[in-house]
Amino acid sequence: MAASSKSAVVLKAVKKIAVQFCPFESNVRSTREFLLFVGSEKARSTNMNCEVITTVKHDKSEPVVDVTFVDGERLLMKGAKLTTREMLSAFQSRCTAKDPQAKAGVKK
Amino acid sequence: MFVLSPLDFLHKLRVQLCRPAAAEAGWLPVTQSVRHGSKAVTRHRKPIHILKQKLLAVTKYVPPTPVVPKGAYPSERQEVKEESGFVLLLKRELKKLFQDYKMVAVAQNCNSNAEDMRILKHRLHRHGIAVKFFPNQVMCSFLSDSVYSNMAPLFIGPTVLFVSKEPKVKEMLTSLRSSPQMTLLGACIDNTLLSAQGVVSYSKLPSVSVVQGELVSGLAMMTAHTASMLQRHPAHLSALLQQYVKQQSSEEAPKAEEAT
């Protein structure tokens, strides 16, 4: 899957991202690719305080991405039946929804 | 009489042709139009003549539309691609790798700079662990043919292989803990596939000699106990045996009562 995000992932409004998956399952591809996008240098450079925690399990559980935002909101994505694009778009839309509020406030 | 050279003659002729009566008036024309034909070979894309354009449009190839769209049904013939020499070389290397190295660990690296990789490689090299990279496709095709087919789903995305002849798991784990972007997915140690947690518990195991000693002592304890019992006074032994027979009979009696 080619890079589907033209705009880089902005993590300014994100406090913590916890990714857990079981690598021996077959439905893990989208979660792993999401982890790659979120853990890349570009994404991490937007917010150095954001922690990306990866847990590798072996209990046939579903892959789950748990995002905690700065204002306390939590986004839980169960990546078993989701594609990387869907996960990224949902995540980015929420990030940008929270972010330009701060940016617009600063500009004004 | 002087002979005019042909060049002078032509020059004078040109001058005479280009300068009509105006020359006598005393002014020279600023621009001199020179006619020349257009070139066939140009540096830019020459616009096609309209007639040629029309001809090309009329005679353009229109492929026949397939009755069934392309991706609807799988192809009847299975294309068997011959593997290139490089792929065969890689497979041979992989085979040697699995034969020589006892420990093969797989990790995923989200993003590591060359600097981080260099430091990690140095740390692991001190303990005799090598870092190998192989393309995922080659890896998967090799694994599906070999015994280690259950490792195939691990290889998605950028993966790194840590191989070593001696299973030095503790050192590997400590070096990986220092680099946050590497995630250990699994390992194949002594032809046994382990998950990440399995690797951690493997590292906590005592060494082989210690385990062997424990086993031997456990087995020897039973026989030593029996030997010490036999060495005691025979009266003591007979008393013990009688007690044992009584216990057996008392256990059998309630069982028989329960049955009836």
XYZ file of C-alpha atoms in Angstrom:
368
model
C 0.000 0.000 0.000
C 1.618 3.290 -1.030
C 1.752 6.250 1.294
C -1.804 7.401 1.394
C -1.344 10.592 3.388
C -0.315 13.611 1.423
C -0.264 15.702 4.561
C 2.002 14.332 7.196
C 0.511 13.038 10.414
C 0.347 15.839 12.934
C 0.503 14.571 16.476
C 0.322 17.868 18.333
C -2.945 17.063 20.037
C -1.978 13.496 20.922
C -0.681 12.426 24.305
C -0.168 8.699 23.914
C -0.612 6.009 21.298
C -0.705 2.382 22.452
C -0.642 -0.272 19.744
C -1.076 -3.923 20.567
C -1.177 -6.814 18.137
C -0.342 -10.466 17.768
C 2.076 -10.874 14.862
C 1.142 -14.481 14.129
C -2.406 -13.509 13.158
C -3.268 -12.683 9.580
C -5.378 -9.567 10.243
C -2.505 -7.500 11.556
C -1.233 -5.850 8.382
C -3.221 -2.621 8.658
C -2.314 -2.133 12.325
C 1.371 -2.640 11.618
C 1.282 -0.188 8.733
C -0.546 2.327 10.900
C 2.193 1.914 13.488
C 4.804 2.606 10.809
C 3.088 5.833 9.788
C 2.630 7.025 13.313
C 6.075 6.028 14.479
C 7.910 7.587 11.562
C 10.385 10.415 12.058
C 8.111 12.997 10.434
C 5.189 12.219 12.671
C 7.250 12.035 15.835
C 9.018 15.298 15.095
C 5.685 17.151 15.229
C 5.360 16.240 18.887
C 8.283 14.897 20.857
C 6.212 14.388 24.005
C 3.867 11.916 22.390
C 4.635 8.343 23.409
C 4.187 5.464 20.998
C 4.010 2.202 22.930
C 3.932 -1.129 21.119
C 2.866 -4.351 22.796
C 3.412 -7.661 21.063
C 1.077 -10.342 22.339
C 0.449 -13.970 21.485
C -3.093 -14.607 22.653
C -5.000 -14.490 19.345
C -6.473 -11.161 20.440
C -7.576 -8.525 17.965
C -5.150 -5.764 17.043
C -6.127 -2.569 18.860
C -4.882 1.000 18.615
C -5.632 3.152 21.652
C -5.017 6.887 21.185
C -5.202 9.278 24.145
C -5.512 12.944 23.199
C -4.328 15.908 25.206
C -7.847 16.919 26.195
C -8.579 13.468 27.577
C -10.500 12.027 24.638
C -9.736 8.444 23.710
C -9.905 6.901 20.264
C -10.054 3.116 20.140
C -9.541 1.495 16.740
C -9.959 -2.233 16.309
C -7.822 -2.921 13.302
C -8.918 -6.468 12.522
C -11.269 -5.504 9.694
C -10.052 -1.973 8.966
C -7.694 -0.880 6.223
C -4.708 1.350 6.901
C -6.266 4.159 4.915
C -9.454 4.161 6.968
C -7.545 4.134 10.230
C -5.267 6.938 9.110
C -8.107 9.099 7.811
C -10.106 8.704 11.013
C -7.070 9.474 13.107
C -5.973 12.453 11.009
C -9.429 13.974 10.855
C -9.629 13.935 14.622
C -6.120 15.325 14.971
C -6.760 18.199 12.597
C -10.119 18.885 14.220
C -8.379 19.409 17.527
C -5.277 21.059 16.140
C -6.394 24.040 14.037
C -8.435 25.228 16.992
C -5.166 25.953 18.720
C -3.561 27.211 15.508
C -6.452 29.515 14.606
C -6.466 30.862 18.140
C -2.755 31.611 17.884
C -3.116 33.248 14.461
C -5.941 35.479 15.591
C 40.840 44.896 -67.094
C 40.490 43.235 -63.792
C 38.766 39.920 -63.309
C 35.980 39.954 -60.819
C 36.002 36.870 -58.578
C 32.689 35.058 -58.449
C 32.204 36.045 -54.780
C 32.542 39.747 -55.555
C 30.126 39.314 -58.423
C 27.554 37.633 -56.230
C 28.009 40.173 -53.472
C 27.468 43.050 -55.861
C 24.469 41.260 -57.374
C 22.951 40.735 -53.919
C 23.594 44.274 -52.906
C 22.018 45.485 -56.138
C 18.999 43.227 -55.633
C 18.559 44.206 -52.014
C 19.014 47.844 -52.547
C 16.540 49.140 -55.044
C 15.968 52.797 -55.760
C 16.011 53.561 -52.062
C 19.779 53.202 -52.060
C 20.013 56.324 -54.194
C 17.808 58.144 -51.737
C 20.496 57.560 -49.110
C 18.963 55.298 -46.448
C 19.510 51.667 -45.753
C 16.658 49.374 -44.689
C 17.012 48.350 -41.008
C 15.581 44.860 -41.421
C 16.487 42.499 -44.188
C 14.027 39.617 -44.531
C 15.723 36.331 -45.304
C 13.518 33.415 -46.389
C 14.449 29.963 -45.234
C 12.498 26.689 -45.001
C 11.524 25.160 -41.576
C 13.662 22.315 -40.208
C 12.477 18.755 -39.813
C 14.555 17.931 -36.728
C 13.850 20.386 -33.907
C 14.747 20.515 -30.257
C 11.130 21.061 -29.178
C 8.105 18.942 -30.095
C 7.086 20.126 -33.532
C 3.308 20.518 -33.861
C 1.925 17.909 -36.233
C 0.404 19.117 -39.438
C -3.396 19.226 -39.294
C -3.788 16.744 -42.121
C -1.453 14.278 -40.449
C -3.289 14.819 -37.171
C -6.591 14.002 -38.810
C -5.148 10.883 -40.417
C -3.730 9.614 -37.133
C -7.025 10.242 -35.341
C -8.981 8.335 -37.968
C -6.578 5.397 -38.115
C -6.058 5.124 -34.342
C -6.075 1.572 -32.867
C -9.179 0.861 -30.770
C -8.743 -2.383 -28.793
C -11.788 -4.636 -28.540
C -13.621 -4.255 -25.206
C -13.483 -7.471 -23.177
C -16.831 -9.065 -22.436
C -15.745 -9.689 -18.847
C -13.876 -6.931 -16.941
C -10.266 -7.759 -16.253
C -10.252 -8.501 -12.541
C -13.563 -10.366 -12.444
C -12.358 -13.938 -12.923
C -8.943 -15.392 -12.063
C -6.710 -16.146 -15.041
C -6.897 -19.676 -16.442
C -3.151 -20.046 -16.901
C -1.044 -19.661 -13.791
C 2.014 -17.630 -14.630
C 5.089 -19.327 -13.233
C 7.791 -16.726 -12.926
C 11.340 -17.893 -13.058
C 13.297 -16.651 -10.103
C 16.204 -14.461 -10.949
C 19.737 -15.391 -9.982
C 19.794 -12.851 -7.186
C 16.730 -14.396 -5.585
C 18.311 -17.848 -5.798
C 21.453 -16.501 -4.186
C 19.436 -14.984 -1.363
C 17.603 -18.248 -0.830
C 20.852 -20.146 -0.608
C 22.063 -17.644 1.959
C 18.884 -18.042 3.954
C 19.260 -21.805 3.918
C 22.797 -21.504 5.242
C 21.591 -18.992 7.808
C 18.998 -21.330 9.235
C 21.490 -24.185 9.289
C 24.382 -22.332 10.897
C 22.697 -19.956 13.281
C 20.840 -21.337 16.247
C 18.960 -18.162 17.069
C 17.027 -16.215 14.441
C 15.003 -13.304 15.854
C 12.662 -11.056 13.884
C 12.047 -7.426 14.792
C 10.232 -4.555 13.156
C 11.857 -1.132 13.066
C 9.512 1.816 12.591
C 12.204 4.304 11.867
C 15.824 4.189 12.723
C 18.493 6.460 11.410
C 21.755 5.156 10.117
C 23.246 6.376 13.399
C 20.889 4.301 15.539
C 21.433 1.262 13.355
C 25.180 1.666 13.592
C 25.100 1.855 17.405
C 22.768 -1.133 17.638
C 24.905 -3.177 15.247
C 27.997 -2.363 17.294
C 26.314 -3.366 20.548
C 25.084 -6.633 19.128
C 28.373 -7.397 17.418
C 30.084 -7.319 20.796
C 27.945 -10.308 21.801
C 28.340 -12.075 18.484
C 24.876 -11.262 17.088
C 24.674 -10.307 13.418
C 22.050 -8.048 11.879
C 20.681 -9.203 8.523
C 18.241 -7.733 6.037
C 16.317 -9.719 3.475
C 13.460 -8.738 1.163
C 10.102 -9.904 2.516
C 8.998 -11.604 -0.693
C 12.091 -13.771 -0.899
C 11.800 -14.543 2.795
C 8.162 -15.593 2.545
C 8.722 -17.767 -0.512
C 11.705 -19.453 1.166
C 9.842 -20.051 4.413
C 6.779 -21.500 2.725
C 8.987 -24.171 1.127
C 10.978 -24.933 4.243
C 10.066 -26.293 7.653
C 9.677 -22.860 9.193
C 6.485 -21.949 7.386
C 4.784 -20.624 10.532
C 7.211 -17.733 10.674
C 5.914 -16.352 7.394
C 3.183 -14.042 8.823
C 5.822 -12.211 10.866
C 7.409 -10.674 7.796
C 5.292 -7.631 7.014
C 6.786 -4.178 6.617
C 10.396 -3.285 7.370
C 11.863 -6.214 9.282
C 15.307 -6.927 10.621
C 16.803 -10.314 11.392
C 19.076 -10.823 14.390
C 21.027 -14.033 14.042
C 23.574 -15.597 16.313
C 25.208 -18.972 16.720
C 24.745 -19.048 20.476
C 21.269 -18.167 21.748
C 22.227 -15.005 23.624
C 18.788 -13.753 24.377
C 19.444 -11.599 27.455
C 22.014 -9.440 25.725
C 19.792 -9.064 22.691
C 16.859 -7.986 24.834
C 18.921 -5.405 26.714
C 20.225 -3.901 23.465
C 16.748 -3.809 21.969
C 15.334 -2.128 25.058
C 17.716 0.770 24.527
C 16.423 1.390 20.992
C 12.721 2.187 21.324
C 11.788 1.835 17.700
C 12.626 -1.858 17.394
C 9.765 -4.190 18.267
C 10.617 -7.853 18.765
C 8.028 -9.981 17.001
C 9.300 -13.509 17.478
C 12.291 -15.783 17.322
C 13.266 -19.251 16.170
C 15.667 -20.679 18.739
C 16.935 -24.237 18.321
C 14.289 -24.924 15.662
C 11.502 -23.884 18.035
C 9.319 -20.922 17.173
C 8.864 -18.544 20.097
C 6.711 -15.466 20.483
C 7.979 -12.275 22.107
C 6.825 -13.393 25.541
C 8.347 -16.801 24.903
C 11.664 -15.124 24.217
C 11.449 -13.206 27.484
C 10.679 -16.351 29.455
C 13.483 -18.160 27.617
C 15.888 -15.515 28.761
C 14.788 -16.062 32.360
C 15.486 -19.804 32.168
C 18.569 -21.022 34.023
C 21.346 -22.507 31.972
C 21.249 -26.107 30.702
C 23.735 -27.452 33.277
C 21.716 -26.049 36.168
C 18.509 -27.619 34.852
C 20.226 -30.959 34.321
C 21.593 -30.848 37.868
C 18.127 -30.125 39.232
C 16.608 -33.012 37.291
C 19.277 -35.455 38.410
C 18.947 -34.399 42.019
C 15.176 -34.752 41.855
C 15.413 -38.292 40.500
C 18.198 -39.250 42.848
C 16.240 -38.025 45.845
C 13.623 -40.760 45.481
C 16.154 -43.551 45.236
C 18.229 -42.106 48.072
C 15.146 -41.989 50.235
C 14.353 -45.614 49.475
C 17.939 -46.646 50.129
C 17.995 -44.865 53.496
C 14.713 -46.528 54.480
C 16.063 -49.975 53.642
C 19.224 -49.337 55.592
C 17.233 -48.705 58.775
C 16.399 -51.375 61.323
C 14.242 -54.134 59.722
C 11.667 -53.912 62.546
C 11.072 -50.272 61.607
C 10.663 -51.301 57.979
C 8.176 -54.069 58.795
C 6.166 -51.678 60.997
C 6.019 -49.196 58.109
C 4.879 -51.907 55.664
C 2.133 -53.076 58.034
C 0.922 -49.509 58.402
C 0.861 -49.158 54.642
C -1.189 -52.383 54.227
C -3.660 -51.151 56.860
C -4.056 -47.850 55.026
C -4.624 -49.619 51.734
C -7.290 -51.897 53.227
C -9.001 -48.957 54.954
C -9.122 -47.083 51.632
C -10.540 -50.100 49.833
C -13.252 -50.684 52.457
C -14.941 -47.272 52.109
C -14.695 -47.589 48.319
C -16.463 -50.957 48.433
C -19.140 -49.424 50.696
C -19.648 -46.579 48.263
C -19.998 -49.015 45.381
C -22.680 -51.009 47.240
